XYZ file of C-alpha atoms in Angstrom:
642
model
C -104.541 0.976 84.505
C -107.133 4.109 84.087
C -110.055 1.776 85.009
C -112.895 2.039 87.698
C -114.461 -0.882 89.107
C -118.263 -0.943 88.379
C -121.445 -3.381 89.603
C -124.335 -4.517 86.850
C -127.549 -6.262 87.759
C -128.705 -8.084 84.704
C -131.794 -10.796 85.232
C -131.592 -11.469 89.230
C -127.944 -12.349 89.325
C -125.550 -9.346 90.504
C -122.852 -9.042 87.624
C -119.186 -6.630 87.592
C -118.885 -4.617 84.591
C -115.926 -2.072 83.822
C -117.341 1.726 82.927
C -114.040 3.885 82.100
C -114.875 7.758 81.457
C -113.365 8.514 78.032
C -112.686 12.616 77.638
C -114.556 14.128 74.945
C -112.938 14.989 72.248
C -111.895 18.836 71.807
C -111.696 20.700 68.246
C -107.957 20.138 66.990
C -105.525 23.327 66.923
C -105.149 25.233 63.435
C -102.002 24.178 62.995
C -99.250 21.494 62.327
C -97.590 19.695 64.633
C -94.667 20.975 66.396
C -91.724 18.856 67.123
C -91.420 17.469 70.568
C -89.572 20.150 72.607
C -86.834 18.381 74.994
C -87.316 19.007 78.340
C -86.645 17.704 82.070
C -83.130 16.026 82.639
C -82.092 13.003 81.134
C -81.560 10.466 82.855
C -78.261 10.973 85.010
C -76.115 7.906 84.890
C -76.640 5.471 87.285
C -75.001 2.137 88.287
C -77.482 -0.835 88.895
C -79.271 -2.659 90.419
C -81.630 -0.870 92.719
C -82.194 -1.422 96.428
C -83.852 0.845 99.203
C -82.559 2.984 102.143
C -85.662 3.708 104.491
C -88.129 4.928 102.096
C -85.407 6.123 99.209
C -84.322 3.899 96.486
C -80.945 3.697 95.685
C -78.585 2.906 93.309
C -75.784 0.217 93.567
C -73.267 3.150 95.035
C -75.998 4.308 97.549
C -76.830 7.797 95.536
C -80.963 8.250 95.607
C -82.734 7.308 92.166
C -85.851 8.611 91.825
C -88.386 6.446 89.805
C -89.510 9.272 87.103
C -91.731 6.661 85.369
C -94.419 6.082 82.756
C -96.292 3.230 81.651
C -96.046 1.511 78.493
C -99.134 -0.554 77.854
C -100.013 -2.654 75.400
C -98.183 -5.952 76.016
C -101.228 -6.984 78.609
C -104.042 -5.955 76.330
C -106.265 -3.611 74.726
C -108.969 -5.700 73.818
C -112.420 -4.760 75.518
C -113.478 -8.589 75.839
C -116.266 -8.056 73.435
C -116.586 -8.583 69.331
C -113.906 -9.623 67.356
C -110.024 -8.508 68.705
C -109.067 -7.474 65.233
C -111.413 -4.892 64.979
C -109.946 -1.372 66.442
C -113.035 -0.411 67.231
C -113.267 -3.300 70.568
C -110.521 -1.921 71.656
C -110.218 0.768 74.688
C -110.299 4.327 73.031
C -110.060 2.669 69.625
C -106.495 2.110 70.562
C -105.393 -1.406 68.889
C -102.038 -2.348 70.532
C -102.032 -5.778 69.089
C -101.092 -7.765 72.223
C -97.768 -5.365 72.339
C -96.460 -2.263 73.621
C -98.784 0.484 71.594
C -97.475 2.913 68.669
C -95.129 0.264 67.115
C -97.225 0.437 64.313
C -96.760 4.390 64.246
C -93.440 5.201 65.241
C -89.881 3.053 65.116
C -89.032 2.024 68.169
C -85.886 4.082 68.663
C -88.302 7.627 68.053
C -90.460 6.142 70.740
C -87.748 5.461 73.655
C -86.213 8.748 72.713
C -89.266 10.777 73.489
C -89.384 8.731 76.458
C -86.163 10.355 77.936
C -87.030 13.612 75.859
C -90.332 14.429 78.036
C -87.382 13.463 81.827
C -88.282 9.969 81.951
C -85.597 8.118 83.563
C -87.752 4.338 83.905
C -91.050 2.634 82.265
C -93.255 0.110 83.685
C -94.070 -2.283 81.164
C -96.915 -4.417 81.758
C -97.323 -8.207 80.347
C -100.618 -10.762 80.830
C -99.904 -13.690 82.016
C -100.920 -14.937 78.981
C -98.722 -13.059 76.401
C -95.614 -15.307 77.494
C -97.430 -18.563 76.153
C -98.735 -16.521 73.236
C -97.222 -18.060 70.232
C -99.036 -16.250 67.638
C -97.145 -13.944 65.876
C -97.375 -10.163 64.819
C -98.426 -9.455 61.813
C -97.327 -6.963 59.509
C -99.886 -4.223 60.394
C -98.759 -4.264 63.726
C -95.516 -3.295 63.297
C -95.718 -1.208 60.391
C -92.693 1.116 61.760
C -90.611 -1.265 62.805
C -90.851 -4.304 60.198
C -87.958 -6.398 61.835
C -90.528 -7.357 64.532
C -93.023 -8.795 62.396
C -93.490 -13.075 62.943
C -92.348 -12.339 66.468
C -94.792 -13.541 69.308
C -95.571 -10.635 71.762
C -93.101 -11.972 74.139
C -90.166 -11.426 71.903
C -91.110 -7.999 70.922
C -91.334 -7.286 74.382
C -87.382 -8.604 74.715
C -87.044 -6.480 71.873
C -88.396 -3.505 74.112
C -86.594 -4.521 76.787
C -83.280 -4.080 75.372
C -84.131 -0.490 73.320
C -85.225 1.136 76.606
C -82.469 -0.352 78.844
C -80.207 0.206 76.046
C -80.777 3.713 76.168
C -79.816 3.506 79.525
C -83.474 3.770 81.012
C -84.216 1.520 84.034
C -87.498 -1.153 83.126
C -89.979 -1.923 86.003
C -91.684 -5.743 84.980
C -95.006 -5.299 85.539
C -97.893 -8.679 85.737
C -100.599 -6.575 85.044
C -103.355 -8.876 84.064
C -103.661 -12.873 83.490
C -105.627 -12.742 80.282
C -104.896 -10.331 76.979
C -107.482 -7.962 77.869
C -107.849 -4.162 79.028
C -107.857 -3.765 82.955
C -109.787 -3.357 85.442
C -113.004 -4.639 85.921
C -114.371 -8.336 86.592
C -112.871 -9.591 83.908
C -111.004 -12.465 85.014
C -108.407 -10.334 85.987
C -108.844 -9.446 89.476
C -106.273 -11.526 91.519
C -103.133 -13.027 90.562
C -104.782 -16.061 90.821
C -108.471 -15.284 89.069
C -108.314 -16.698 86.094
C -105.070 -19.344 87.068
C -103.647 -20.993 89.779
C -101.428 -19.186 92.465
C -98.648 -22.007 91.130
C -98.912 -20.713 88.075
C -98.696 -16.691 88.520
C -95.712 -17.320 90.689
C -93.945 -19.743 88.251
C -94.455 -17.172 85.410
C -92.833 -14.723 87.910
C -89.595 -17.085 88.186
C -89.250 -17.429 84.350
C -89.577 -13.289 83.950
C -87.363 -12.703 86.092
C -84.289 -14.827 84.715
C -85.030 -13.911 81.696
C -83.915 -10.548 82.665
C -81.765 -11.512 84.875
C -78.410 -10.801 82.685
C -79.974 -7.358 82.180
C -79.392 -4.813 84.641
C -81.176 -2.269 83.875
C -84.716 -4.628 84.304
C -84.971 -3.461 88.231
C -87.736 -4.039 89.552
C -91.024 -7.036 89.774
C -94.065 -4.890 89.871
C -95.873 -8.505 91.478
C -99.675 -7.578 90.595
C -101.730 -4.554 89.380
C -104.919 -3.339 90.963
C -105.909 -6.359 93.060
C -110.021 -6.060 93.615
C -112.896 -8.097 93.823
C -114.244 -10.202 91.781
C -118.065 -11.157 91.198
C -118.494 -12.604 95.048
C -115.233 -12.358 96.810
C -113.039 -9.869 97.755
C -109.008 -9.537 98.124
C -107.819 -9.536 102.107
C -104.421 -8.382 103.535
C -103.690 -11.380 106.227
C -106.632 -13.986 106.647
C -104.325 -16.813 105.323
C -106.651 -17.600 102.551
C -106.116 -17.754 99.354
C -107.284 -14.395 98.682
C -104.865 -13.007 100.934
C -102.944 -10.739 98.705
C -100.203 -9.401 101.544
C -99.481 -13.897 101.984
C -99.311 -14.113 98.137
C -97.514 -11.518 97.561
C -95.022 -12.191 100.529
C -94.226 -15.552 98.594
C -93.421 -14.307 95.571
C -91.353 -11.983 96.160
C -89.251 -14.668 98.370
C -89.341 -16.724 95.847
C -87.834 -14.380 93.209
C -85.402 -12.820 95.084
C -83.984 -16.813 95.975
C -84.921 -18.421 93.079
C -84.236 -16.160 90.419
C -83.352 -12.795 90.737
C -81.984 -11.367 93.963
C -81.373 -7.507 92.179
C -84.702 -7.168 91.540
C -86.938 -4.311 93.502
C -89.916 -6.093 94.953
C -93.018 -4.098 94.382
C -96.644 -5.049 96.164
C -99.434 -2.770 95.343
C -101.772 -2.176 98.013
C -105.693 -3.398 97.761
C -107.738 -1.142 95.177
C -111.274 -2.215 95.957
C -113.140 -4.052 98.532
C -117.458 -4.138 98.813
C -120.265 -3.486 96.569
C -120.255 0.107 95.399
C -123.395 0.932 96.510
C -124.943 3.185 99.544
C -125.181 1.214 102.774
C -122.864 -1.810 102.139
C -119.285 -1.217 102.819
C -116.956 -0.500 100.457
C -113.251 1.287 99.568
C -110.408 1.859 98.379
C -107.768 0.297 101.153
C -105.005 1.159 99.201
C -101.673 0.636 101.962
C -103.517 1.562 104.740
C -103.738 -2.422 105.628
C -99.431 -2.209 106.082
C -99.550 -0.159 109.161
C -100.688 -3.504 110.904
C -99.040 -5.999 108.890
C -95.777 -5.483 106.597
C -94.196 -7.685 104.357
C -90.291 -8.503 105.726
C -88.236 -10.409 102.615
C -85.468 -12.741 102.862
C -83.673 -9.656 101.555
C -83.475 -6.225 103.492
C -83.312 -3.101 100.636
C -85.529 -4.585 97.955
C -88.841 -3.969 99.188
C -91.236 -1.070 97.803
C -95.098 -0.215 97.589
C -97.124 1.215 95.260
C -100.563 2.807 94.985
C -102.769 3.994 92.271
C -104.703 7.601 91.797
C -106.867 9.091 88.929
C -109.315 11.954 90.042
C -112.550 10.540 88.850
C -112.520 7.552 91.472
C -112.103 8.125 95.376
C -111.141 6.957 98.747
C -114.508 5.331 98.625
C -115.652 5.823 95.003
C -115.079 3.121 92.589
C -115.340 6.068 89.280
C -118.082 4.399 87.799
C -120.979 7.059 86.644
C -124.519 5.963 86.618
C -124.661 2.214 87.969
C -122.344 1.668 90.775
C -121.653 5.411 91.658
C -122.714 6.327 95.094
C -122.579 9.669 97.032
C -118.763 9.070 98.071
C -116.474 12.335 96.948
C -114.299 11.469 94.429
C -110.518 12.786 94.776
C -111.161 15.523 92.473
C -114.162 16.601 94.776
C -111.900 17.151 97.664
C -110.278 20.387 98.718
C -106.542 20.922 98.785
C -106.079 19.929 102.347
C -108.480 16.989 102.550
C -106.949 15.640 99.456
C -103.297 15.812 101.314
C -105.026 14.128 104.548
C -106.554 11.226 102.437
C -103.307 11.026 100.247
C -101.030 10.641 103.651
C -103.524 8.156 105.015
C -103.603 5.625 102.198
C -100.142 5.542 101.062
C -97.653 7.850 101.905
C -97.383 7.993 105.000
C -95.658 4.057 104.369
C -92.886 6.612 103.299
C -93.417 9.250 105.315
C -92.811 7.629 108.552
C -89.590 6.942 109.825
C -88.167 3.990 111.605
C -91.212 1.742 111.259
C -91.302 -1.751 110.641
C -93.181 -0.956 107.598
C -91.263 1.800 106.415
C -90.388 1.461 102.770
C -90.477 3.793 99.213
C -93.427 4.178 97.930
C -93.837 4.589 93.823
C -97.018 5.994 92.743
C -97.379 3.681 89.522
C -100.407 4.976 88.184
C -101.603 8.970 87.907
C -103.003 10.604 85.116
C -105.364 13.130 83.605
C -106.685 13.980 80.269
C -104.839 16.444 77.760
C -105.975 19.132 75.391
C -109.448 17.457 75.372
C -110.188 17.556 78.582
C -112.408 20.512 80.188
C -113.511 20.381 83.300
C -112.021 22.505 86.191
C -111.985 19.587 88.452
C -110.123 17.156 87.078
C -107.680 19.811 86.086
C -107.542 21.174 89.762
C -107.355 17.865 91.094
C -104.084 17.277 88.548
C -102.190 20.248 89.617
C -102.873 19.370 92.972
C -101.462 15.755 92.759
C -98.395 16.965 91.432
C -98.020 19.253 93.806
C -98.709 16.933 96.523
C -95.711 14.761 94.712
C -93.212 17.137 94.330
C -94.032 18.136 98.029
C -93.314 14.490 99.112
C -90.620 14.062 96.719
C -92.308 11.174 95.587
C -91.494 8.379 93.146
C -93.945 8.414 89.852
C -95.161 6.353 87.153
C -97.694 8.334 84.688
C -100.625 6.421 82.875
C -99.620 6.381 79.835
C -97.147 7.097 77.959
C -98.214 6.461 74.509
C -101.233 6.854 72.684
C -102.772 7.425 69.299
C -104.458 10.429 67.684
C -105.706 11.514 64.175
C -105.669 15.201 63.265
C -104.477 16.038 66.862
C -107.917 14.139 68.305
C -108.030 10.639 70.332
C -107.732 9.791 73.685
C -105.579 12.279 74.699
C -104.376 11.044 78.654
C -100.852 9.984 77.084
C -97.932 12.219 76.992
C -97.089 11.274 73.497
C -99.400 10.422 70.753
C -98.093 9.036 67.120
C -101.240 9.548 63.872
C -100.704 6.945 61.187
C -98.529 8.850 59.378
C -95.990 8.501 62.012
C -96.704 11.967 63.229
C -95.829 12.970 66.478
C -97.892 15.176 69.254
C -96.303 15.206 72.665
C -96.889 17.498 76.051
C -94.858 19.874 75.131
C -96.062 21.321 71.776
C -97.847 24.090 73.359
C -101.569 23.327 73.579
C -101.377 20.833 76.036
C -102.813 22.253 79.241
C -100.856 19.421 81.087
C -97.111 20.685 79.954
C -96.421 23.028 82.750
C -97.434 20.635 85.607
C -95.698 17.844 84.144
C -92.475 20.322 83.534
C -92.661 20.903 87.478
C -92.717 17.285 88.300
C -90.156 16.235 86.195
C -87.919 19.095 87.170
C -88.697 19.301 90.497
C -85.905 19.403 93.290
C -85.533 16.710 95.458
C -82.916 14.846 97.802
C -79.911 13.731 95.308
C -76.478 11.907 96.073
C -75.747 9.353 98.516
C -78.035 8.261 100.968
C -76.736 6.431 104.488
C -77.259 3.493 105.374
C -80.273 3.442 107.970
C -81.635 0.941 110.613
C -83.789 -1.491 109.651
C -86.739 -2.690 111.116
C -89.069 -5.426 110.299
C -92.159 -7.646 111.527
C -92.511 -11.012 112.146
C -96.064 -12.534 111.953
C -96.141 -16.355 111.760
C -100.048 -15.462 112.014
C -100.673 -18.858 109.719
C -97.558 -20.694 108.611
C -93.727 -19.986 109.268
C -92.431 -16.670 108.658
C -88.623 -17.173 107.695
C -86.728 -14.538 106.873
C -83.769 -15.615 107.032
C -81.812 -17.130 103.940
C -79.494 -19.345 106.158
C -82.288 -20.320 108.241
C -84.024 -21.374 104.472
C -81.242 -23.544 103.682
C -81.118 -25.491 106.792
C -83.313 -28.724 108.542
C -85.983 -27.365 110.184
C -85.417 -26.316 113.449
C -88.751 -26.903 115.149
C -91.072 -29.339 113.417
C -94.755 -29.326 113.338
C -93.929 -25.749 114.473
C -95.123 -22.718 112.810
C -91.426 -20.462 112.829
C -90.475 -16.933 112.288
C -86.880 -15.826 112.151
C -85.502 -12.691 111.734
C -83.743 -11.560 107.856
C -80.059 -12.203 108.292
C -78.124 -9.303 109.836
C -81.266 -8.897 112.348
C -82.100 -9.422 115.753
C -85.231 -10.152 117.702
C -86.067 -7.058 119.608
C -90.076 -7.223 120.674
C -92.848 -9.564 121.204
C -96.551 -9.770 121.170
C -98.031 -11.113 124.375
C -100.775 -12.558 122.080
C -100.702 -12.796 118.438
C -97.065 -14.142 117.972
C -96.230 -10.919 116.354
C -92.404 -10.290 116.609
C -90.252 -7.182 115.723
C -86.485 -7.691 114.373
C -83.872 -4.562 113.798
C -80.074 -3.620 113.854
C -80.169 -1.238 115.338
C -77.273 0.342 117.468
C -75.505 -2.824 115.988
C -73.519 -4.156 112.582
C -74.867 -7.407 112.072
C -74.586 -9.954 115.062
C -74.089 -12.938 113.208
C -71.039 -15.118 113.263
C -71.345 -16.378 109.339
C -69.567 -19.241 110.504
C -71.667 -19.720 113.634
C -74.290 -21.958 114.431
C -77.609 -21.683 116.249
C -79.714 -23.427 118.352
C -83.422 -24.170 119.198
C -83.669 -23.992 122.689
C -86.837 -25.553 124.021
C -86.125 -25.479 128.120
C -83.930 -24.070 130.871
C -80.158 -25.595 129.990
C -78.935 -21.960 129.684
C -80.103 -20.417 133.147
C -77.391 -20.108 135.215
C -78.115 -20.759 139.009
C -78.741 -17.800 140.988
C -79.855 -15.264 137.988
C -83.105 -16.020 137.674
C -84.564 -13.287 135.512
C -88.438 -14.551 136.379
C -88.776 -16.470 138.943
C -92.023 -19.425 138.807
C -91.882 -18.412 134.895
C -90.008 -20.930 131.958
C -87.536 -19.828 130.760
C -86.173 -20.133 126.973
C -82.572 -18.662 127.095
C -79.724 -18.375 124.881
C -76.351 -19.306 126.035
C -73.886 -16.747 126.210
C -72.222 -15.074 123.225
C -75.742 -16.383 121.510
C -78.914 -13.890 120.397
C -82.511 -14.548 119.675
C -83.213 -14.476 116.224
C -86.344 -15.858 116.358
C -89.043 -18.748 117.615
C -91.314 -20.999 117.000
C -95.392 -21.213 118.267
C -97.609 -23.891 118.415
C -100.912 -22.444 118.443
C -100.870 -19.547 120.556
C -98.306 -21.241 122.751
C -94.476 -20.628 122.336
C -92.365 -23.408 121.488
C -88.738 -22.790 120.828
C -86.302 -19.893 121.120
C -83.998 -19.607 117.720
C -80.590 -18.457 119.166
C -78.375 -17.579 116.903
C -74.175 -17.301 117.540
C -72.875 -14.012 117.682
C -69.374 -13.024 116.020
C -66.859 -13.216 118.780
C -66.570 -10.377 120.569
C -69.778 -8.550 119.808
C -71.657 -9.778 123.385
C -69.265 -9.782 126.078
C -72.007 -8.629 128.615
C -73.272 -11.232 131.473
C -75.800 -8.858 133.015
C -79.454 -8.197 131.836
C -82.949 -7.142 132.693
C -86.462 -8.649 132.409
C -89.289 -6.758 130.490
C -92.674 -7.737 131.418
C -95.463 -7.435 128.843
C -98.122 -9.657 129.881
C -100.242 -7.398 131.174
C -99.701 -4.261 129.143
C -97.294 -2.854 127.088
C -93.637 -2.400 127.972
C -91.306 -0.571 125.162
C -89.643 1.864 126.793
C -90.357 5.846 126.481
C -89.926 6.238 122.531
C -90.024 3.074 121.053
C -88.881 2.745 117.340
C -90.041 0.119 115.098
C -93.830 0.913 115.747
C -96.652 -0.935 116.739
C -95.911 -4.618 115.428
C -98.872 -5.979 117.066
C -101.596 -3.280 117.661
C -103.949 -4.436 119.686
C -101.906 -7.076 121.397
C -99.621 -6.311 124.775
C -96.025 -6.356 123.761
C -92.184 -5.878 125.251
C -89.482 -4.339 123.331
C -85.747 -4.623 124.550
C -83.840 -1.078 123.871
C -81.876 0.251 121.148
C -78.601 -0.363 123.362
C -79.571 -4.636 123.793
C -80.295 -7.498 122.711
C -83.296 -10.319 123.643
C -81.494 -13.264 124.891
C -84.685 -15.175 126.528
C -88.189 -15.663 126.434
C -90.073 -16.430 129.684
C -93.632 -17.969 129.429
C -95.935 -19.836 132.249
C -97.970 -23.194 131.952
C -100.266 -22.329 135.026
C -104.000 -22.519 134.980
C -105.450 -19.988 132.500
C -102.056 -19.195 130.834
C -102.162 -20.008 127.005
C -98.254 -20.510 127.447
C -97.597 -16.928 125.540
C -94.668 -15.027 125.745
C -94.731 -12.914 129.232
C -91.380 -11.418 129.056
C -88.107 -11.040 127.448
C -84.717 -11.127 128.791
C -82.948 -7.819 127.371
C -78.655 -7.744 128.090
C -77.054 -4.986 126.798
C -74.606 -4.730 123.750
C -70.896 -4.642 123.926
């Protein structure tokens, strides 16, 4: 949500208080309003649900879908948190939503979702609080002026009621848990975390019931997990410390627990971290964005339904939080930054998760959040730093979500960043009518060429990092005894194999590639905890243990204790897919050892690792108990594929 994250020192106690730049208003044409002129494609016809293909998403035949999104607000709040909630006035911009997707007091739903695909929308993100599903007030009359059959409903049933207009008209509908309480995003406000103003239990059972009760819908594609995560008055979100502000273990979980609990279609989508630090000169501070996923990736029970998304508005920066006065320091803001350093920064926070190929952390990326101001804003910046972003998209044929899509205005005036504004009269201004300073960009974006039709199948690769607990990936695994108790585990998704380990760190790296899936599905697999499976006279390392798999069997994964290993997860093979007796031994216990042009990337930076090649498999771990030795993995056993 258009929000900057702001610091307040009242008496001696350092308080968080949101400042969001509102454009001012500009005179109003001389002249009525134009209909809304249709534009862009409408959305092609496409066959769900979703998954992903490296970093495209895809529809169920494989052909690339392109997320040409806006947001919807309302449903999570308008309400500035101050004064009374019925008055307009507390509300952000003026703009009274009522606790449900904005303008149904203005416009009938129907006009609203056709504009939608008029302006080349082909999805919305529609945000909910955590707190609109137990709302069991209902709407009153004034809130759904245009569209009387809603009124007595509680929000959440006019958001079902949303839900089936846009899917109906064949758009696909991103869920999106935007805040906890009914309020406008996204300052300290209770809203920060997932878990700020609730329990972590209670975000991810609210996740569960969402998603089945979509789940006979699909056109609802996607969980959008948590918007803007940030800190809060004295802590800040983390990407990995195990704690329970550690947004990349929380959001991990949920998503696992969706796709096995409730929903398997469903696109998972984790936002990267929006603000860490006090905004102020000296102290550290930023914007990490998804720079945090080079080092450590999410890997779900399900390969194809993972994507990330990142947030950018102009007046904020790599390191600026937006505010203006009190808790703006010198930092540039993105609109302050030339073409090129823009690009640089861009690539570095989040595209490059996209950009890369063959990564373990190599997924879509859906820019959920952009916008700009319309006819009433001004200033050369924040216009240059608009055309620039869209430019940057279309270069990176780039998935989009535009903040927002609906707004109010009177006599052509209000708060002008949405693409479509309804007066009280039901009157309709959109992008298009020809004063709009935003129309041509937007035209580009929408219409903009980009890779169409069926994409391949592509290799996966993934990370394992049992860093505090187990790290399962695997849905048979899941549904099994555990295989190593007292054991913190990590086992590859199914289809996957075990191709690297960390020295140190108990980082692993799992893949296909060069290979269909291993797996017998009516196979078994075994924890092997000492030597049974040597056979006399190979010896792959000598004075080392050994871990092996018997033959015809893979690694899949393993188990630690501490630092120390403690079981090799061997998996059966289908027959006929590892014929091979031979193998090597790769030694990584004193530096790195992945061949010439490893794929996968760095799964463990900072740690000495071995990779087996694209042509083998790992089939053993080898590990020594002498003095000094913290009994990590030293080498793998790598035997080539049939």
């Amino acid at each position: 949500m258009r929000g900057s994250w702001v610091p307040k020192t009242a008496s001696a106690l350092l308080l968080l208080a949101l400042s969001v730049p509102v454009p001012a208003a500009a005179r109003p044409p001389d002249r009525t309003t134009a209909p809304v002129e249709v534009t862009g494609a409408a959305p092609a016809d496409w066959t769900p649900p979703l998954s992903t293909r490296g970093r495209w998403i895809v529809d169920a035949n494989g052909d690339r879908f392109r997320l040409r999104s806006g947001n919807w607000h309302g449903a999570s709040g308008t309400w500035n948190g101050s004064g009374s909630a019925d008055e307009d006035a507390n509300h952000h911009a003026g703009e009274n939503a009522h606790r449900i997707p904005l303008g149904l007091d203005r416009a009938p739903m129907a006009e609203i979702v056709a504009s939608f695909r008029e302006i080349g929308i082909n999805s919305v993100r529609l945000p909910f609080s955590n707190e609109m599903i137990r709302d069991t007030r209902p709407v009153t009359a004034d809130a759904v002026t245009a569209n009387p059959e809603l009124e007595g409903k509680t929000p959440l049933q006019v958001y079902d009621a949303v839900v089936r207009a846009l899917t109906g008209a064949h758009l696909a509908v991103i869920l999106n848990n935007h805040t906890n309480t009914t309020r406008w995003c996204c300052g300290v406000d209770g809203n920060e975390r997932w878990n700020a103003s609730q329990s972590a239990e209670s975000w991810e059972s609210d996740w569960l019931f969402m998603a089945r009760r979509y789940r006979d819908n699909p056109r609802v594609v996607g969980a959008d997990l948590y918007n803007e995560v940030r800190r809060s008055v004295w802590d800040d979100p983390n990407w990995g410390l195990g704690d329970r502000h550690d947004w990349f273990a929380a959001s991990q979980r949920a998503g696992d627990r969706i796709l096995t609990e409730a929903n398997p279609d469903l696109l998972i989508i984790v936002e990267g971290i929006n603000w860490t630090g006090l905004p102020v000169d000296g102290l550290p501070h930023g914007r990490p964005t998804l720079e945090p996923v080079r080092d450590l990736s999410h890997t779900l029970v399900d390969s194809g339904k993972l994507v990330h998304s990142a947030h950018f508005y102009g007046y904020t920066g790599p390191r600026h939080s937006g505010a203006t006065g009190i808790g703006e320091t010198s930092d540039p803001r993105y609109q302050d930054l030339t073409p090129a350093e823009l690009t640089e920064v861009l690539d570095r926070q989040a595209f490059y998760v996209a950009g890369d190929e063959d990564r373990h952390y190599t997924a879509p990326v859906w820019i959920s959040e952009f916008g700009v101001g319309g006819r009433e804003e001004t200033g050369a910046a924040p216009r240059a730093w608009f055309e620039n972003f869209v430019d940057h998209l279309i270069r990176t044929d780039a998935d989009f979500a535009y903040w927002p899509l609906v707004g109010l205005h009177e006599n052509r005036r209000g708060n002008g960043w949405a693409l479509l504004h309804w007066d009280a009269a039901g009157r309709r201004m959109a992008v298009h009518d020809g004063d709009d300073w935003r129309s041509d960009a937007w035209r580009r974006l929408v219409e903009a060429p980009g890779r169409t039709g069926h994409v391949p199948p592509v290799t996966e690769w993934a990370m394992l990092s049992p860093d505090h607990g187990d790290f399962v990936a695997s849905r048979r695994m899941r549904a099994l005894p555990d295989w190593d108790p007292g054991a913190r585990k990590a086992a590859c998704p199914d289809g996957l194999r075990l191709a690297g380990l960390s020295h140190t760190g108990n980082r692993g790296l799992c893949t296909d590639v060069r290979a269909a899936a291993l797996d017998d599905q009516g196979g078994g697999h075994e924890a092997v905890k000492d030597e049974r499976h040597v056979v006399p006279g190979r010896d792959w390392a000598s004075g080392y243990t050994k871990l092996q798999c018997a033959d015809g069997h893979f690694l899949a994964g393993y188990s630690v204790r501490g630092a120390a290993v403690s079981a090799a997860l061997c998996r059966e093979a289908a027959p006929g897919t590892l014929t091979g007796t031979g193998g090597r031994t790769v030694w990584f216990d004193r530096g790195d050892n992945r061949g010439t042009s490893p794929k996968g990337g760095d799964f463990a930076r900072g740690h000495h690792k071995g990779q087996c090649a694209d042509d083998e498999y790992a089939a053993g771990i080898a590990w020594t108990g002498r003095v000094g030795s913290s009994r990590t993995p030293d080498a793998l056993y790598c035997r080539p594929l049939s």
